[in-house]
Amino acid sequence: MAACELGTTSAGLDVLFGHSLLNAPARPEDTGDLHLRAIAAYGIVRAGEAALPMLLSQIENADADQQVRIVDLLGDMATKAADALAAITPLAASPHISVRRATIEALGMITQQQKTLDAAVIDAFTQALGDHDAIVARNATFAIAQSGAKACSLAIIDGLNANLFHSHHHVRGWSIEALQQLDDPRALSLALRHLSAARWDPGIGG
């Protein structure tokens, strides 16, 4: 409760940021009080929109680890972090796998209740479908499945169709689910065709 109350004032937010994982010690042995840091992060998330300016002011010059922490906090805020989309969407193209993983997951969480998706978010999902990292691709297929029709585009459908034969079973599974959620005749046909073939060929998706 104390962390939530701190998040309601500017001075309180300063305290939370001072104890959060965003100020993680440089040396692994200087771990500090991880429980306190977790509580501080919880307070920041509960602060919602009030914490956005401070989070976004740090993200551009942050290193990869700090960017992941910031993006994770924004994702936990979900719809309350909608104003952060323009700042974090470019991170989906980061050279750091950990940042791409966190960003795609956060984009899905932040936009889940929106009626439409920005073209930049749809493009980020599209690119992530073809990422060489399976977790990035999985996060994209899950986000698209949760988004449904608002994420539909020809490139998204093609990317999901290609991932029906992905080496990672989570990517394959969520690709099938996403195709069924796009409310598109071609997407649904591709999903049903794959499922029908899989009934008779144990090598498909096995």
CSV table of C-alpha atoms in Angstrom, one decimal:
chain,number,residue,atom,x,y,z
A,1,MET,CA,0.0,0.0,0.0
A,2,ALA,CA,2.8,2.4,0.8
A,3,ALA,CA,4.3,2.1,-2.7
A,4,CYS,CA,0.9,2.9,-4.2
A,5,GLU,CA,0.6,6.0,-2.0
A,6,LEU,CA,4.1,7.2,-3.0
A,7,GLY,CA,3.1,6.9,-6.6
A,8,THR,CA,0.4,9.6,-6.1
A,9,THR,CA,2.9,12.5,-5.6
A,10,SER,CA,5.9,13.8,-7.5
A,11,ALA,CA,8.1,13.5,-4.5
A,12,GLY,CA,6.9,10.0,-3.9
A,13,LEU,CA,7.7,9.0,-7.5
A,14,ASP,CA,11.2,10.3,-7.0
A,15,VAL,CA,11.6,7.9,-4.1
A,16,LEU,CA,10.2,5.0,-6.0
A,17,PHE,CA,12.5,5.6,-9.0
A,18,GLY,CA,15.4,5.9,-6.6
A,19,HIS,CA,14.8,2.4,-5.3
A,20,SER,CA,13.7,0.7,-8.5
A,21,LEU,CA,15.6,-1.7,-10.8
A,22,LEU,CA,16.1,1.3,-13.2
A,23,ASN,CA,18.9,2.3,-10.8
A,24,ALA,CA,20.3,-1.2,-10.6
A,25,PRO,CA,23.9,-1.3,-9.3
A,26,ALA,CA,26.7,-1.7,-11.8
A,27,ARG,CA,28.3,-4.7,-10.1
A,28,PRO,CA,26.5,-8.0,-9.9
A,29,GLU,CA,27.6,-8.4,-6.2
A,30,ASP,CA,25.9,-5.1,-5.3
A,31,THR,CA,22.4,-6.4,-5.7
A,32,GLY,CA,20.9,-4.2,-3.0
A,33,ASP,CA,17.5,-5.1,-1.6
A,34,LEU,CA,15.7,-6.8,-4.5
A,35,HIS,CA,12.5,-7.0,-2.5
A,36,LEU,CA,12.5,-3.3,-2.0
A,37,ARG,CA,13.2,-2.8,-5.7
A,38,ALA,CA,10.3,-5.0,-6.7
A,39,ILE,CA,8.0,-3.1,-4.4
A,40,ALA,CA,9.2,0.2,-6.0
A,41,ALA,CA,8.5,-1.2,-9.5
A,42,TYR,CA,5.0,-2.1,-8.3
A,43,GLY,CA,4.5,1.4,-7.1
A,44,ILE,CA,5.7,2.9,-10.5
A,45,VAL,CA,3.3,0.6,-12.4
A,46,ARG,CA,0.4,1.6,-10.1
A,47,ALA,CA,1.2,5.3,-10.7
A,48,GLY,CA,0.4,4.7,-14.4
A,49,GLU,CA,0.3,7.9,-16.5
A,50,ALA,CA,2.0,10.0,-13.8
A,51,ALA,CA,5.1,7.9,-14.1
A,52,LEU,CA,5.3,8.1,-17.9
A,53,PRO,CA,7.3,11.3,-18.2
A,54,MET,CA,10.1,10.1,-15.9
A,55,LEU,CA,10.2,6.7,-17.6
A,56,LEU,CA,10.3,8.1,-21.1
A,57,SER,CA,12.9,10.7,-20.2
A,58,GLN,CA,15.3,7.8,-19.5
A,59,ILE,CA,14.6,5.4,-22.2
A,60,GLU,CA,16.5,6.9,-25.2
A,61,ASN,CA,19.9,7.1,-23.4
A,62,ALA,CA,19.4,3.9,-21.4
A,63,ASP,CA,21.5,0.8,-22.1
A,64,ALA,CA,19.8,-2.4,-23.2
A,65,ASP,CA,19.2,-3.8,-19.7
A,66,GLN,CA,17.6,-0.6,-18.6
A,67,GLN,CA,15.5,-0.3,-21.7
A,68,VAL,CA,14.2,-3.8,-21.0
A,69,ARG,CA,13.3,-2.8,-17.4
A,70,ILE,CA,11.5,0.4,-18.6
A,71,VAL,CA,9.6,-1.4,-21.3
A,72,ASP,CA,8.6,-4.2,-18.9
A,73,LEU,CA,7.1,-1.5,-16.6
A,74,LEU,CA,5.3,0.1,-19.4
A,75,GLY,CA,3.9,-3.3,-20.5
A,76,ASP,CA,2.7,-3.9,-17.0
A,77,MET,CA,0.9,-0.6,-17.1
A,78,ALA,CA,-1.0,-1.9,-20.1
A,79,THR,CA,-3.5,0.6,-21.5
A,80,LYS,CA,-2.3,3.3,-19.1
A,81,ALA,CA,0.9,3.4,-21.1
A,82,ALA,CA,-0.7,4.3,-24.4
A,83,ASP,CA,1.1,7.6,-24.6
A,84,ALA,CA,4.4,5.7,-24.6
A,85,LEU,CA,3.7,3.9,-27.8
A,86,ALA,CA,5.5,6.3,-30.1
A,87,ALA,CA,8.6,6.2,-27.9
A,88,ILE,CA,8.9,2.4,-27.5
A,89,THR,CA,7.7,1.1,-30.9
A,90,PRO,CA,11.1,1.8,-32.5
A,91,LEU,CA,12.8,-0.4,-29.9
A,92,ALA,CA,11.1,-3.4,-31.7
A,93,ALA,CA,14.0,-3.0,-34.2
A,94,SER,CA,16.7,-2.9,-31.5
A,95,PRO,CA,19.9,-4.9,-32.2
A,96,HIS,CA,19.5,-6.4,-28.8
A,97,ILE,CA,17.3,-9.5,-28.6
A,98,SER,CA,16.2,-8.9,-25.1
A,99,VAL,CA,14.9,-5.4,-26.0
A,100,ARG,CA,13.0,-6.8,-29.0
A,101,ARG,CA,11.4,-9.5,-26.9
A,102,ALA,CA,10.3,-7.1,-24.2
A,103,THR,CA,9.1,-4.4,-26.7
A,104,ILE,CA,6.9,-6.7,-28.8
A,105,GLU,CA,5.4,-8.2,-25.6
A,106,ALA,CA,4.7,-4.7,-24.2
A,107,LEU,CA,3.2,-3.4,-27.4
A,108,GLY,CA,0.7,-6.3,-27.3
A,109,MET,CA,-0.2,-5.5,-23.7
A,110,ILE,CA,-0.5,-1.8,-24.2
A,111,THR,CA,-2.7,-1.9,-27.3
A,112,GLN,CA,-4.9,-4.8,-26.3
A,113,GLN,CA,-7.9,-2.6,-25.6
A,114,GLN,CA,-7.4,-0.2,-28.5
A,115,LYS,CA,-10.0,-0.2,-31.3
A,116,THR,CA,-7.3,0.3,-33.9
A,117,LEU,CA,-3.6,-0.1,-34.1
A,118,ASP,CA,-1.1,2.4,-35.4
A,119,ALA,CA,0.6,1.5,-38.7
A,120,ALA,CA,3.9,1.5,-36.8
A,121,VAL,CA,2.7,-1.1,-34.3
A,122,ILE,CA,1.4,-3.3,-37.1
A,123,ASP,CA,4.7,-3.0,-38.9
A,124,ALA,CA,6.6,-3.9,-35.7
A,125,PHE,CA,4.5,-7.0,-35.3
A,126,THR,CA,5.0,-7.9,-39.0
A,127,GLN,CA,8.8,-7.6,-38.7
A,128,ALA,CA,8.8,-9.5,-35.5
A,129,LEU,CA,7.1,-12.5,-37.1
A,130,GLY,CA,10.2,-13.0,-39.2
A,131,ASP,CA,12.7,-12.4,-36.4
A,132,HIS,CA,15.4,-15.0,-36.1
A,133,ASP,CA,14.8,-15.2,-32.4
A,134,ALA,CA,11.9,-17.6,-31.6
A,135,ILE,CA,10.8,-15.7,-28.5
A,136,VAL,CA,10.4,-12.5,-30.4
A,137,ALA,CA,8.3,-14.3,-33.1
A,138,ARG,CA,6.3,-16.0,-30.4
A,139,ASN,CA,5.6,-12.7,-28.6
A,140,ALA,CA,4.4,-11.3,-32.0
A,141,THR,CA,2.1,-14.2,-32.8
A,142,PHE,CA,0.6,-14.0,-29.3
A,143,ALA,CA,0.1,-10.2,-29.5
A,144,ILE,CA,-1.6,-10.6,-32.9
A,145,ALA,CA,-3.8,-13.3,-31.6
A,146,GLN,CA,-4.9,-11.1,-28.8
A,147,SER,CA,-5.4,-8.1,-31.1
A,148,GLY,CA,-7.5,-9.9,-33.5
A,149,ALA,CA,-9.0,-8.2,-36.6
A,150,LYS,CA,-7.4,-4.8,-35.8
A,151,ALA,CA,-3.9,-6.4,-36.5
A,152,CYS,CA,-4.9,-7.8,-39.9
A,153,SER,CA,-2.9,-7.0,-43.0
A,154,LEU,CA,-1.7,-9.0,-46.0
A,155,ALA,CA,1.8,-9.0,-44.6
A,156,ILE,CA,0.6,-10.2,-41.2
A,157,ILE,CA,-1.3,-13.0,-42.8
A,158,ASP,CA,1.7,-14.0,-44.9
A,159,GLY,CA,4.0,-13.9,-41.9
A,160,LEU,CA,1.7,-16.0,-39.8
A,161,ASN,CA,1.3,-18.5,-42.6
A,162,ALA,CA,5.0,-18.8,-42.9
A,163,ASN,CA,5.3,-19.4,-39.2
A,164,LEU,CA,2.9,-22.4,-39.3
A,165,PHE,CA,6.1,-24.4,-40.1
A,166,HIS,CA,8.3,-22.6,-37.5
A,167,SER,CA,10.7,-24.7,-35.6
A,168,HIS,CA,9.3,-23.5,-32.2
A,169,HIS,CA,6.0,-25.1,-31.3
A,170,HIS,CA,4.7,-22.0,-29.5
A,171,VAL,CA,5.2,-20.0,-32.6
A,172,ARG,CA,3.3,-22.6,-34.7
A,173,GLY,CA,0.5,-22.8,-32.2
A,174,TRP,CA,0.0,-19.1,-31.7
A,175,SER,CA,0.2,-18.6,-35.5
A,176,ILE,CA,-2.7,-20.9,-36.0
A,177,GLU,CA,-4.7,-19.1,-33.3
A,178,ALA,CA,-3.8,-15.7,-34.7
A,179,LEU,CA,-5.0,-16.6,-38.2
A,180,GLN,CA,-8.3,-17.7,-36.7
A,181,GLN,CA,-8.7,-14.4,-34.8
A,182,LEU,CA,-8.0,-12.0,-37.7
A,183,ASP,CA,-11.6,-12.1,-39.0
A,184,ASP,CA,-10.3,-12.6,-42.5
A,185,PRO,CA,-11.5,-15.3,-44.9
A,186,ARG,CA,-8.1,-16.0,-46.3
A,187,ALA,CA,-6.5,-16.2,-42.9
A,188,LEU,CA,-9.1,-18.6,-41.6
A,189,SER,CA,-8.8,-20.7,-44.7
A,190,LEU,CA,-5.0,-21.0,-44.2
A,191,ALA,CA,-5.5,-22.0,-40.6
A,192,LEU,CA,-8.1,-24.6,-41.4
A,193,ARG,CA,-6.1,-26.0,-44.2
A,194,HIS,CA,-3.1,-26.4,-42.0
A,195,LEU,CA,-5.1,-28.0,-39.2
A,196,SER,CA,-6.7,-30.4,-41.7
A,197,ALA,CA,-3.3,-31.4,-43.1
A,198,ALA,CA,-1.9,-31.9,-39.6
A,199,ARG,CA,-4.6,-34.5,-38.8
A,200,TRP,CA,-3.1,-36.8,-41.4
A,201,ASP,CA,0.6,-35.9,-41.4
A,202,PRO,CA,2.3,-36.3,-38.0
A,203,GLY,CA,5.3,-34.5,-39.4
A,204,ILE,CA,3.4,-31.2,-39.6
A,205,GLY,CA,3.7,-29.2,-36.4
A,206,GLY,CA,4.9,-32.2,-34.5
